[in-house]
Coordinates of N, CA and C in Angstrom, one line a residue:
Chain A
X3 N 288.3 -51.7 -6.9 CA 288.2 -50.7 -5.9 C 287.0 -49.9 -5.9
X4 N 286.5 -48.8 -4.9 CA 285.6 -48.6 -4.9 C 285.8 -46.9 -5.8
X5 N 287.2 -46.4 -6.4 CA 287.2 -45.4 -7.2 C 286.6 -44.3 -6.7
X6 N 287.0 -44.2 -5.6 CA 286.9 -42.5 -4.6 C 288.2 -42.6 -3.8
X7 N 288.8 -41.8 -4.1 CA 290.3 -41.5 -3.6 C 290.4 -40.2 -2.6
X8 N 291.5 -40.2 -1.6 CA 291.4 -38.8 -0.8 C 292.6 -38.9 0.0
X9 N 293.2 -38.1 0.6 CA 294.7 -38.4 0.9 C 294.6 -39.4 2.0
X10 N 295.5 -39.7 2.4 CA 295.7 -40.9 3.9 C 295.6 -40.0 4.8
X11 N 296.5 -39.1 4.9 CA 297.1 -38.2 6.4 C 297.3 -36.9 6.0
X12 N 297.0 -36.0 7.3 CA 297.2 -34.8 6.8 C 297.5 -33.9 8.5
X13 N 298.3 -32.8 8.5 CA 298.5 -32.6 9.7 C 298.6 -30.9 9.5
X14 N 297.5 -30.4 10.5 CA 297.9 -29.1 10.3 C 297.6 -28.2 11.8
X15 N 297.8 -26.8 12.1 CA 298.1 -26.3 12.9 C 296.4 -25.8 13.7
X16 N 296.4 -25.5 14.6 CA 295.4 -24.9 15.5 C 295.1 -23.7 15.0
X17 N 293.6 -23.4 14.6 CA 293.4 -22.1 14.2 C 293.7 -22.1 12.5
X18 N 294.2 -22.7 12.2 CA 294.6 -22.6 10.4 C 293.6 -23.3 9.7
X19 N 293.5 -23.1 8.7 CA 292.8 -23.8 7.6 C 293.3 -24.9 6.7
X20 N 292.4 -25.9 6.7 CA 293.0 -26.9 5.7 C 291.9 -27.7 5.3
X21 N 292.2 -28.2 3.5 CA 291.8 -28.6 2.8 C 292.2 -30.2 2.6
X22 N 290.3 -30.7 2.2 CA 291.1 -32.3 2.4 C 290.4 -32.4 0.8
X23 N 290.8 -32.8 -0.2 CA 290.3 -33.7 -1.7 C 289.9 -34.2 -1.6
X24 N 289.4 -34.5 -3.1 CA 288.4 -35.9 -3.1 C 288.3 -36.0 -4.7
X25 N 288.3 -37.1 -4.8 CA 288.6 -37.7 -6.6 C 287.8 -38.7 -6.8
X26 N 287.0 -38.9 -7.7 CA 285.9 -40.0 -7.7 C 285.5 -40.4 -9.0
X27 N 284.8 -41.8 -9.4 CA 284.9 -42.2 -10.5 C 283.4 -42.9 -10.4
X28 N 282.2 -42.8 -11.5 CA 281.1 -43.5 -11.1 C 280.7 -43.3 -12.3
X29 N 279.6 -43.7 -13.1 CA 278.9 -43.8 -13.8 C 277.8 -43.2 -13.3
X30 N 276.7 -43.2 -12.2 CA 276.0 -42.9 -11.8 C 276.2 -42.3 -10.6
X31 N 276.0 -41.0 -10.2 CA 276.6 -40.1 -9.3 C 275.0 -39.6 -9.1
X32 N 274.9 -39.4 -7.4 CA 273.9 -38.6 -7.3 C 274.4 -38.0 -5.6
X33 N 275.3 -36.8 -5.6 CA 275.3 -36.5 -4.1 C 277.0 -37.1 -3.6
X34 N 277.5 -35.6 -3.1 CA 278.9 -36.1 -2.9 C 278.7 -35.5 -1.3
X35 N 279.4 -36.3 -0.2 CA 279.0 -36.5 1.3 C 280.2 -36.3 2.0
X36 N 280.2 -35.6 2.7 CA 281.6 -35.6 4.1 C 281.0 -35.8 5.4
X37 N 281.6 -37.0 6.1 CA 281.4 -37.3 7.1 C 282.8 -37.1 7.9
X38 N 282.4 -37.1 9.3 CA 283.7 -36.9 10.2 C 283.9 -38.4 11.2
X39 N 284.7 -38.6 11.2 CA 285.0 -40.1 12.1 C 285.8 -39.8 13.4
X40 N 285.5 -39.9 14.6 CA 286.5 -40.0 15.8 C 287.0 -41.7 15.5
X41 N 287.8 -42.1 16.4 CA 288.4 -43.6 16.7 C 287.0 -44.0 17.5
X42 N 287.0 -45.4 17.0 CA 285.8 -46.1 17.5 C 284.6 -46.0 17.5
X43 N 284.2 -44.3 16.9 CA 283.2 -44.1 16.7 C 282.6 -44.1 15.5
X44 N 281.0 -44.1 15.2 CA 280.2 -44.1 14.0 C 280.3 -42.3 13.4
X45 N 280.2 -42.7 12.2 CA 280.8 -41.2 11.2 C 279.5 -40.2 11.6
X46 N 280.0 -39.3 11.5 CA 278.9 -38.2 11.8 C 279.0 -36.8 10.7
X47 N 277.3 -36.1 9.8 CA 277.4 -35.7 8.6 C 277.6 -34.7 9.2
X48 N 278.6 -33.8 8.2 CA 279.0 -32.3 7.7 C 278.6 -32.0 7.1
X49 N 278.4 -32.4 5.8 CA 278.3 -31.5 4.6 C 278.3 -32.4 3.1
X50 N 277.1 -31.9 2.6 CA 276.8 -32.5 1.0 C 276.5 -31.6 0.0
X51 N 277.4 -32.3 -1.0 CA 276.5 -31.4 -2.8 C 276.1 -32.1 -3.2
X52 N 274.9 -31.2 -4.1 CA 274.3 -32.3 -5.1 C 274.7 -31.5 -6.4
X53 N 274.7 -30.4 -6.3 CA 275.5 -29.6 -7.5 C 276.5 -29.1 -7.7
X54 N 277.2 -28.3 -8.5 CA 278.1 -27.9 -8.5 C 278.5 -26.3 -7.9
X55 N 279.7 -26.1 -7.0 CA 279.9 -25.0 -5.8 C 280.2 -25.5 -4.3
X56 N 280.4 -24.4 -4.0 CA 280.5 -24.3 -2.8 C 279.0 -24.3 -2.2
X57 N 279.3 -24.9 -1.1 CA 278.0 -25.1 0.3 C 278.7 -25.1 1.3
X58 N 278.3 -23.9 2.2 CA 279.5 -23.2 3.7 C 277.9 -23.7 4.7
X59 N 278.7 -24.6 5.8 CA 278.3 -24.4 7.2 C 279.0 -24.3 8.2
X60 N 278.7 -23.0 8.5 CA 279.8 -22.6 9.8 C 281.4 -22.7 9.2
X61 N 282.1 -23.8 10.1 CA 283.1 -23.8 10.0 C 283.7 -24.3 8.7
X62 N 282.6 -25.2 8.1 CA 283.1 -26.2 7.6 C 282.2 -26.2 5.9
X63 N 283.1 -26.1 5.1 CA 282.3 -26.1 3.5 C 283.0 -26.6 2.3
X64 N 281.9 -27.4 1.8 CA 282.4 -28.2 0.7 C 282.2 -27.9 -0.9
X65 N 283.1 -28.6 -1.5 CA 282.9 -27.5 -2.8 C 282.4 -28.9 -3.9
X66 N 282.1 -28.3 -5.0 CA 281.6 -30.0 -5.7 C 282.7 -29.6 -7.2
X67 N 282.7 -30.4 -8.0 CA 282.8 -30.6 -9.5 C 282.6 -31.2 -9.9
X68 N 281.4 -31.6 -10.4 CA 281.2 -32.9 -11.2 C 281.5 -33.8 -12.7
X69 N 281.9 -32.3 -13.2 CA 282.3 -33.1 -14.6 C 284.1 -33.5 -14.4
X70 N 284.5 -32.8 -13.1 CA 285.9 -32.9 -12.6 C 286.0 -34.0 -12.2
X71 N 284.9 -34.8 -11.5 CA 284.9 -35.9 -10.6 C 286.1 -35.6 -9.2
X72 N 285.4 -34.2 -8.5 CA 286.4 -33.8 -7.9 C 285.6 -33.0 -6.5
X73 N 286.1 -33.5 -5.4 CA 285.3 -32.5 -4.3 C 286.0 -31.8 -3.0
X74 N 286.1 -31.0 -2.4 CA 286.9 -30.9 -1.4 C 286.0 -30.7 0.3
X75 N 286.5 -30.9 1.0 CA 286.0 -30.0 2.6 C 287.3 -29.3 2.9
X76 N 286.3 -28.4 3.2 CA 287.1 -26.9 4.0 C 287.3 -26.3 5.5
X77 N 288.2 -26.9 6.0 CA 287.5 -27.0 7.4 C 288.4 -25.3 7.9
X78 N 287.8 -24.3 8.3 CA 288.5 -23.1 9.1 C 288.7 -23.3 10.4
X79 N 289.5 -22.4 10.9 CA 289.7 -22.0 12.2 C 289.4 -23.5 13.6
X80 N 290.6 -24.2 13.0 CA 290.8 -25.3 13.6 C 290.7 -25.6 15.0
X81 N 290.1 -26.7 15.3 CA 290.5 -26.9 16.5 C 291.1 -28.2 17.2
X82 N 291.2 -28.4 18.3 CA 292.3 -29.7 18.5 C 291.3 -30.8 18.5
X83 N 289.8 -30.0 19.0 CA 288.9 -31.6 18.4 C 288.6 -31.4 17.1
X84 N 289.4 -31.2 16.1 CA 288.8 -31.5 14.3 C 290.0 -33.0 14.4
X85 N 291.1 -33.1 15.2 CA 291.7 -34.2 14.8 C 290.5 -35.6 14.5
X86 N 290.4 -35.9 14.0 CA 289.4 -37.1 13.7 C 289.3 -37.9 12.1
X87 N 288.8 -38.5 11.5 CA 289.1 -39.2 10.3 C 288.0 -38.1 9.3
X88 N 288.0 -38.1 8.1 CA 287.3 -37.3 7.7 C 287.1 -38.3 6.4
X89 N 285.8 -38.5 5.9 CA 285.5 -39.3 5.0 C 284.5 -39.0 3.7
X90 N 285.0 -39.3 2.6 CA 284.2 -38.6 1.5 C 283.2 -39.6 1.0
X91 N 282.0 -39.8 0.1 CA 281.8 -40.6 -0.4 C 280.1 -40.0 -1.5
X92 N 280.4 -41.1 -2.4 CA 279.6 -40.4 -3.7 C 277.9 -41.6 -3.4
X93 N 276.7 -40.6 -3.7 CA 275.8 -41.7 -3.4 C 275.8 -42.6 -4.9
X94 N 274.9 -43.7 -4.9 CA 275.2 -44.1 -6.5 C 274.0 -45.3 -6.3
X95 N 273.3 -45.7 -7.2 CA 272.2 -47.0 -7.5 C 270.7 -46.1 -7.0
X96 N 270.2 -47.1 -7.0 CA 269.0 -47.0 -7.0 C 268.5 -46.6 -5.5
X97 N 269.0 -47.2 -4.6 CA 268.6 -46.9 -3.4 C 269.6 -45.6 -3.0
X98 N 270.5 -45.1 -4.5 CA 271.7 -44.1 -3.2 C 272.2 -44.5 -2.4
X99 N 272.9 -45.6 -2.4 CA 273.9 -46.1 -1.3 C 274.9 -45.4 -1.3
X100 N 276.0 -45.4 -0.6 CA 276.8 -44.5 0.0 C 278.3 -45.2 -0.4
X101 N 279.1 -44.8 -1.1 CA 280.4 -45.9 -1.3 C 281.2 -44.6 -0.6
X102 N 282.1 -44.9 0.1 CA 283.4 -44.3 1.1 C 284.3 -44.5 0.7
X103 N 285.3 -43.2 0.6 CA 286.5 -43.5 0.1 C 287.3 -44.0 2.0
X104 N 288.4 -44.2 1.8 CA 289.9 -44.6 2.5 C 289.6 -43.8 4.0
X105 N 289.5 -42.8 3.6 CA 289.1 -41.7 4.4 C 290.8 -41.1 4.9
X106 N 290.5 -39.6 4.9 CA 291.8 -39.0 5.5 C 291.6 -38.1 7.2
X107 N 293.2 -38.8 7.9 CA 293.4 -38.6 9.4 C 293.8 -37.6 9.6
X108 N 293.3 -36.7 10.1 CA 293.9 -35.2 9.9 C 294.2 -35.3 11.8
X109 N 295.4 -34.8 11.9 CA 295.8 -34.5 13.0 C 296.5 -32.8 13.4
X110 N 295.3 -32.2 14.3 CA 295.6 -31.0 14.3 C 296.5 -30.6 15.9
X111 N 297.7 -29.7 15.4 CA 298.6 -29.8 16.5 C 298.5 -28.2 16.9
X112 N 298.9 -27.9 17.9 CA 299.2 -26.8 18.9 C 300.1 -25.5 18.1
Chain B
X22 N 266.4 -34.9 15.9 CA 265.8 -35.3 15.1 C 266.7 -36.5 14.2
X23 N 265.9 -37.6 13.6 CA 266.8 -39.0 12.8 C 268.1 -39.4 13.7
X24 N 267.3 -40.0 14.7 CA 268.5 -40.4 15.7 C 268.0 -42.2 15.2
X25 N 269.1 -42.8 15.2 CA 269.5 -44.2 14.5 C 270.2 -45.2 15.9
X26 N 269.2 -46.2 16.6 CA 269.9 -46.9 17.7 C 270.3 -48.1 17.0
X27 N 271.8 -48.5 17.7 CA 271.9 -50.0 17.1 C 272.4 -51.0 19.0
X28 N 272.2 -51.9 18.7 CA 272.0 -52.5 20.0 C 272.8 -53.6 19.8
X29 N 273.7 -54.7 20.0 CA 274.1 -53.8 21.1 C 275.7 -53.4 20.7
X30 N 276.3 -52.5 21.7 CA 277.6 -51.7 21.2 C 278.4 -52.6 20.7
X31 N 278.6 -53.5 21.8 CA 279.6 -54.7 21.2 C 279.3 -55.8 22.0
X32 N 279.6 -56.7 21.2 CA 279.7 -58.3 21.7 C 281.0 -58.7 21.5
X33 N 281.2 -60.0 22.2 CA 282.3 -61.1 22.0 C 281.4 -62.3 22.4
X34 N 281.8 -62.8 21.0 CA 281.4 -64.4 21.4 C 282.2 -65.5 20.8
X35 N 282.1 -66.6 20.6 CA 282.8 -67.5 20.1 C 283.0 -68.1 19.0
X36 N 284.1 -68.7 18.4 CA 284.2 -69.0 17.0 C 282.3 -70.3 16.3
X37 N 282.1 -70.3 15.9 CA 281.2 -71.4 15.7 C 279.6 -70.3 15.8
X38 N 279.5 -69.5 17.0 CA 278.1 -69.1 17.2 C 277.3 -67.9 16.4
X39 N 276.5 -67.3 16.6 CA 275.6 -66.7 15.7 C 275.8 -65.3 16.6
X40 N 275.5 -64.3 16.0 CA 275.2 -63.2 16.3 C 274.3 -61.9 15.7
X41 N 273.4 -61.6 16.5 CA 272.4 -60.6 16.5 C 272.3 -59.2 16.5
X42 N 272.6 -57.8 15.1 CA 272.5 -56.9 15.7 C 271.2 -56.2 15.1
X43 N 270.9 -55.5 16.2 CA 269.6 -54.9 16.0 C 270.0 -52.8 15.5
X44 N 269.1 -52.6 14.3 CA 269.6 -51.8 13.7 C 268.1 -50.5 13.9
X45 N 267.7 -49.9 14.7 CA 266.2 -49.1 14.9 C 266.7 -47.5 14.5
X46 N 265.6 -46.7 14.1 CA 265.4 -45.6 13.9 C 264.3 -45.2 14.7
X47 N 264.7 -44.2 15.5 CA 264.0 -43.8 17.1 C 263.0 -43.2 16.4
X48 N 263.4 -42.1 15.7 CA 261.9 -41.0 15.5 C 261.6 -40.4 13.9
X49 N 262.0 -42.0 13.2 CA 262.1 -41.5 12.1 C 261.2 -43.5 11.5
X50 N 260.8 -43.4 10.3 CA 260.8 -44.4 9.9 C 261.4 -44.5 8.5
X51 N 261.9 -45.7 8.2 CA 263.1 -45.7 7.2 C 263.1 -46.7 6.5
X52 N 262.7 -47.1 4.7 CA 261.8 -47.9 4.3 C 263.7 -48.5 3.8
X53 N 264.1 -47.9 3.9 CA 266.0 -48.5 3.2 C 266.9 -48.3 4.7
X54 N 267.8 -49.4 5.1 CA 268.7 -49.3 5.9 C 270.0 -49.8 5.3
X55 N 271.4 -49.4 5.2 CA 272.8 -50.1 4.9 C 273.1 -50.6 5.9
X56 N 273.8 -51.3 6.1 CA 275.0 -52.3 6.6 C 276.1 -52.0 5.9
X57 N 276.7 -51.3 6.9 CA 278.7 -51.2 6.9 C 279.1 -52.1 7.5
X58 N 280.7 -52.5 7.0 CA 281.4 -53.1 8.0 C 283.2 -52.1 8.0
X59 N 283.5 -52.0 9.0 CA 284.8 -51.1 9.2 C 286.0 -51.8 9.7
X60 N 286.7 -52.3 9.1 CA 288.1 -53.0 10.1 C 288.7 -52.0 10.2
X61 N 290.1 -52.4 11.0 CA 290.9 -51.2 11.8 C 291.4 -50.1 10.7
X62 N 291.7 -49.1 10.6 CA 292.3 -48.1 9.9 C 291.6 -48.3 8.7
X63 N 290.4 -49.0 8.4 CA 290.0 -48.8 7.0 C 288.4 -47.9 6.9
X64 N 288.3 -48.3 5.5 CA 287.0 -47.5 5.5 C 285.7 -48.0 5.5
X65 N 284.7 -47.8 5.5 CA 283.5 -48.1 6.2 C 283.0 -48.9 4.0
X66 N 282.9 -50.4 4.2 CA 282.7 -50.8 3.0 C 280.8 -51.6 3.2
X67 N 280.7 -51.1 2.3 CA 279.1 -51.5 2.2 C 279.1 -52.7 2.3
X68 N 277.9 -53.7 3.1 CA 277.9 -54.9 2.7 C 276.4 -55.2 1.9
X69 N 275.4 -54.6 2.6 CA 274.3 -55.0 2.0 C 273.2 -53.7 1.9
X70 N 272.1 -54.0 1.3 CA 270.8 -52.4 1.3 C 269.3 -53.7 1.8
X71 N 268.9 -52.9 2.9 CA 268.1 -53.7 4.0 C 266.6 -53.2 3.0
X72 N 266.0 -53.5 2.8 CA 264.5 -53.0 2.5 C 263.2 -53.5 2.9
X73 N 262.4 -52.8 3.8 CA 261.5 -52.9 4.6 C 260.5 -54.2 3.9
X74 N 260.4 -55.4 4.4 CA 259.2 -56.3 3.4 C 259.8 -57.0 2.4
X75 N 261.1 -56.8 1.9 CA 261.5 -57.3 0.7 C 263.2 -58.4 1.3
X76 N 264.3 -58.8 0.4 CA 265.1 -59.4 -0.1 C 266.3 -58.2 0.1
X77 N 267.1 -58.3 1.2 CA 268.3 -57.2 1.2 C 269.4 -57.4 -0.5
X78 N 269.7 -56.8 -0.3 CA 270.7 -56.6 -1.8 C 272.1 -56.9 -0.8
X79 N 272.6 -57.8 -1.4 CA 274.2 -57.8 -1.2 C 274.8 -57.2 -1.8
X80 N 276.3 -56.4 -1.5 CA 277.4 -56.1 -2.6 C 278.2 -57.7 -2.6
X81 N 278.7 -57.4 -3.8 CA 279.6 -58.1 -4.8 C 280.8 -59.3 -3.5
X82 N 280.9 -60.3 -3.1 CA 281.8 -61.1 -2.4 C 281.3 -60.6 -0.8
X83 N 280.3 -60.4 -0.4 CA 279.5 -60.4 0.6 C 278.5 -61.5 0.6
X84 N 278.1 -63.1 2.1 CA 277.7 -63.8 1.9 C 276.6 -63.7 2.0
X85 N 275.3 -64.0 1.3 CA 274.3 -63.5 2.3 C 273.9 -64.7 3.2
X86 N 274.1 -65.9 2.6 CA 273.8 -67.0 3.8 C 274.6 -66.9 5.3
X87 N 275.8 -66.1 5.2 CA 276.4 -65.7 6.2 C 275.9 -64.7 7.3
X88 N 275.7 -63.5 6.6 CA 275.0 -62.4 7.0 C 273.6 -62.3 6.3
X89 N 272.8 -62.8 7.7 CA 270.9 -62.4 7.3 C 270.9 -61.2 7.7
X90 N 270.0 -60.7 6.8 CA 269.6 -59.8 6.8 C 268.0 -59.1 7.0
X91 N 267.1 -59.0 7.8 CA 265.9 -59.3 8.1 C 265.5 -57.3 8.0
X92 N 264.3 -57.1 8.1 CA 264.1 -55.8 7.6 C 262.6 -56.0 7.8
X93 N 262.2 -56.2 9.0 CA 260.8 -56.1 9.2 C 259.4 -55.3 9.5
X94 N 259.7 -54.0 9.6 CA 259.3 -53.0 10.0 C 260.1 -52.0 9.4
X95 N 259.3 -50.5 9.3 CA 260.0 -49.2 8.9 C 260.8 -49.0 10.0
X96 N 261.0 -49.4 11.0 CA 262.1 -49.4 12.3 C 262.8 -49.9 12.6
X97 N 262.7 -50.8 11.9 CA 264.2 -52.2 12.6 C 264.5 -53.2 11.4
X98 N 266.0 -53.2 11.6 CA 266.9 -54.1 10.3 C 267.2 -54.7 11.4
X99 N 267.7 -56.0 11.4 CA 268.8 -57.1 12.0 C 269.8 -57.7 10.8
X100 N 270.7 -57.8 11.7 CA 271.7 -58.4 10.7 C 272.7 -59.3 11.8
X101 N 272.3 -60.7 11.3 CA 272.7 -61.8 11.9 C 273.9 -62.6 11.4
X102 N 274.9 -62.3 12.1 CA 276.5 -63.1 11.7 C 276.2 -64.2 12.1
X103 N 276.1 -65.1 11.1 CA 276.2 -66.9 11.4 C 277.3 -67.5 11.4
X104 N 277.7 -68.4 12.6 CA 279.0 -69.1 12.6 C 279.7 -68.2 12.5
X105 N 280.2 -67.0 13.2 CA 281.0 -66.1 13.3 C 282.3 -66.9 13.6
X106 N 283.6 -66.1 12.8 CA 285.1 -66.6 13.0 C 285.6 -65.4 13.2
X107 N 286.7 -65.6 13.6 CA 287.4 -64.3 13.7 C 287.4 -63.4 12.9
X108 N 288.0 -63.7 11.7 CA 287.7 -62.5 10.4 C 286.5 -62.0 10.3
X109 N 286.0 -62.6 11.2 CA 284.6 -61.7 10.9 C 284.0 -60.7 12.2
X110 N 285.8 -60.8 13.3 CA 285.5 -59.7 14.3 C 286.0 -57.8 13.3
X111 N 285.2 -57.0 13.3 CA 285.1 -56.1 13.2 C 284.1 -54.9 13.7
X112 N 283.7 -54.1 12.9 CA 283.0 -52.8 13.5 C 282.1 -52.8 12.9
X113 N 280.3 -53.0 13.0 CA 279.5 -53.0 12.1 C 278.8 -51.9 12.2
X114 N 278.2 -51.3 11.5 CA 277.2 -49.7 11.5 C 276.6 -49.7 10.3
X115 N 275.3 -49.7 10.4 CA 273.8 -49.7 9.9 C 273.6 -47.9 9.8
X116 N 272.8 -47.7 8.8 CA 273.0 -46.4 8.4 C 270.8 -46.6 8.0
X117 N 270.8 -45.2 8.2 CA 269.4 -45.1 7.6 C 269.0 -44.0 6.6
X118 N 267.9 -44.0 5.9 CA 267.4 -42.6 5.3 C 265.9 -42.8 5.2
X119 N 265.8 -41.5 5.9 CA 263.8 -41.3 6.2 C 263.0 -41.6 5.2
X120 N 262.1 -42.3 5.6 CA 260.6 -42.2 4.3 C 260.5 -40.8 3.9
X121 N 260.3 -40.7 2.6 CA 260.3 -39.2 1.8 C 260.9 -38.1 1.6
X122 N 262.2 -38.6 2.2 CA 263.2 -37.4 2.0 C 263.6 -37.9 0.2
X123 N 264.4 -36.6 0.0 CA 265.2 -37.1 -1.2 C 266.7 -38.3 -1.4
X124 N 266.3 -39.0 -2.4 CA 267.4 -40.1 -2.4 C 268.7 -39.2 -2.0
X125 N 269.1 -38.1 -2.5 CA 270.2 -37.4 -2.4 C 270.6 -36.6 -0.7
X126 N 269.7 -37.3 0.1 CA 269.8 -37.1 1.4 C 270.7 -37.7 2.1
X127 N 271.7 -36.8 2.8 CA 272.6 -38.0 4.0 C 272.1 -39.0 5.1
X128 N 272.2 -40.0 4.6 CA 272.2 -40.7 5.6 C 272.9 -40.8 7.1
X129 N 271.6 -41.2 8.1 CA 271.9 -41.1 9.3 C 272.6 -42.8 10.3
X130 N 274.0 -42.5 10.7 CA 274.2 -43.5 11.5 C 274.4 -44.2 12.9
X131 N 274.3 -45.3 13.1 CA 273.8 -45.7 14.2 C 275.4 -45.5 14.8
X132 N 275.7 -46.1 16.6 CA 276.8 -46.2 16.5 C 277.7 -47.0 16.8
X133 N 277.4 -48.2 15.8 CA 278.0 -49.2 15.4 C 278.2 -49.9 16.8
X134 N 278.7 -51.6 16.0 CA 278.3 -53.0 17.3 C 280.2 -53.4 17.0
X135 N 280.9 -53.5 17.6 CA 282.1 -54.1 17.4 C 282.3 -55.5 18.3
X136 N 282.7 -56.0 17.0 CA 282.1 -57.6 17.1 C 283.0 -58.3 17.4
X137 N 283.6 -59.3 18.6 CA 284.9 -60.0 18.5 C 284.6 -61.2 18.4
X138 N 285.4 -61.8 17.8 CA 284.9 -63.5 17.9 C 286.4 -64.5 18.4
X139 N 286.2 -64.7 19.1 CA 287.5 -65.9 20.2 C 287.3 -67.0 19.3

């Protein structure tokens, strides 16, 4: 497997806050990444660490731990377009390629 | 700014034929490009790393005689499905990162070719 884990589904309310995980396994770690996915569409970047903490933009901020092998996004004050796939992934090799976890479907309701 | 075209959105073509996608970076040049591939409800798994002038790197049970990979310019990757079969209809997306940024930069992506094959 590619040893970056993150929940499958997740469902939360309009205007609320919610937190998506991230669990990761590598020998060589350089840069932990959240991208956002609609259906059919190509991922589009949120938010990256290269160290350890929180990093806030705007709505949306991600936190690192690296000796944790552990990261989250923080998405605030929801809205009905955050429903979309939300995707983690750790860079790694020489070129920094990008390995993606499962990705989790967050469906935000009324 | 690092806007990433890939051409074209989708094809359908037939079991047996070849197919062509073209992977450009508008206003950026980009000496490394990836190759994703996405089937339905899953996640975006790496297939190869494109490099400008050189030999793409496969990942691990990825063919390369199947999938060429050509990288001729700081602008443009192709990646050519040969003898395309069905299992090999999916969602492809080419990803880039600018000359001289840091390796620890996110990569920018195109928006992907979804490939069917009859």
């Amino acid at each position: 497997g590619q040893n970056i884990d993150q929940p499958t589904e997740m469902t939360a309310t309009e205007g609320a806050i919610v937190q998506i995980n991230c669990t990761y396994q590598t020998s060589g770690f350089n840069g932990l990444f959240w991208y956002q996915q609609h259906a059919g569409e190509a991922p589009t970047f949120l938010s990256y660490n290269v160290l350890d903490g929180l990093e806030e933009k705007g709505r949306f901020s991600s936190f690192l731990s690296r000796s944790k092998g552990y990261s989250y996004l923080l998405l605030k004050e929801l809205q009905m377009k955050d429903s979309a796939s939300y995707l983690c992934a750790y860079g790694s090799g020489g070129y920094n390629k990008l390995i993606f976890g499962a990705g989790t479907r967050l469906a935000v309701h009324p | 700014g690092a806007v990433v075209s890939q051409h074209p959105s989708w094809v359908i073509c037939k079991s047996g034929t070849s197919v062509k996608i073209e992977c450009r970076s508008l206003d950026f040049q980009a000496t490394t490009m990836f190759w994703y591939r996405q089937f339905p409800k899953q996640s975006l798994m790496l297939m190869a790393t494109s490099n400008e002038g050189s030999k793409a790197t496969y990942e691990q049970g990825v063919e390369k005689d199947k999938f060429l990979i050509n990288h001729a310019s700081l602008t443009l990757s192709t990646l050519t499905v040969t003898s395309a079969h069905p299992e090999d209809s999916s969602f492809y997306i080419c990803s880039a990162r600018a000359v001289g940024v840091p390796q620890n930069s996110p990569l920018h992506f195109g928006n992907g070719t979804r490939l069917t094959v009859t």
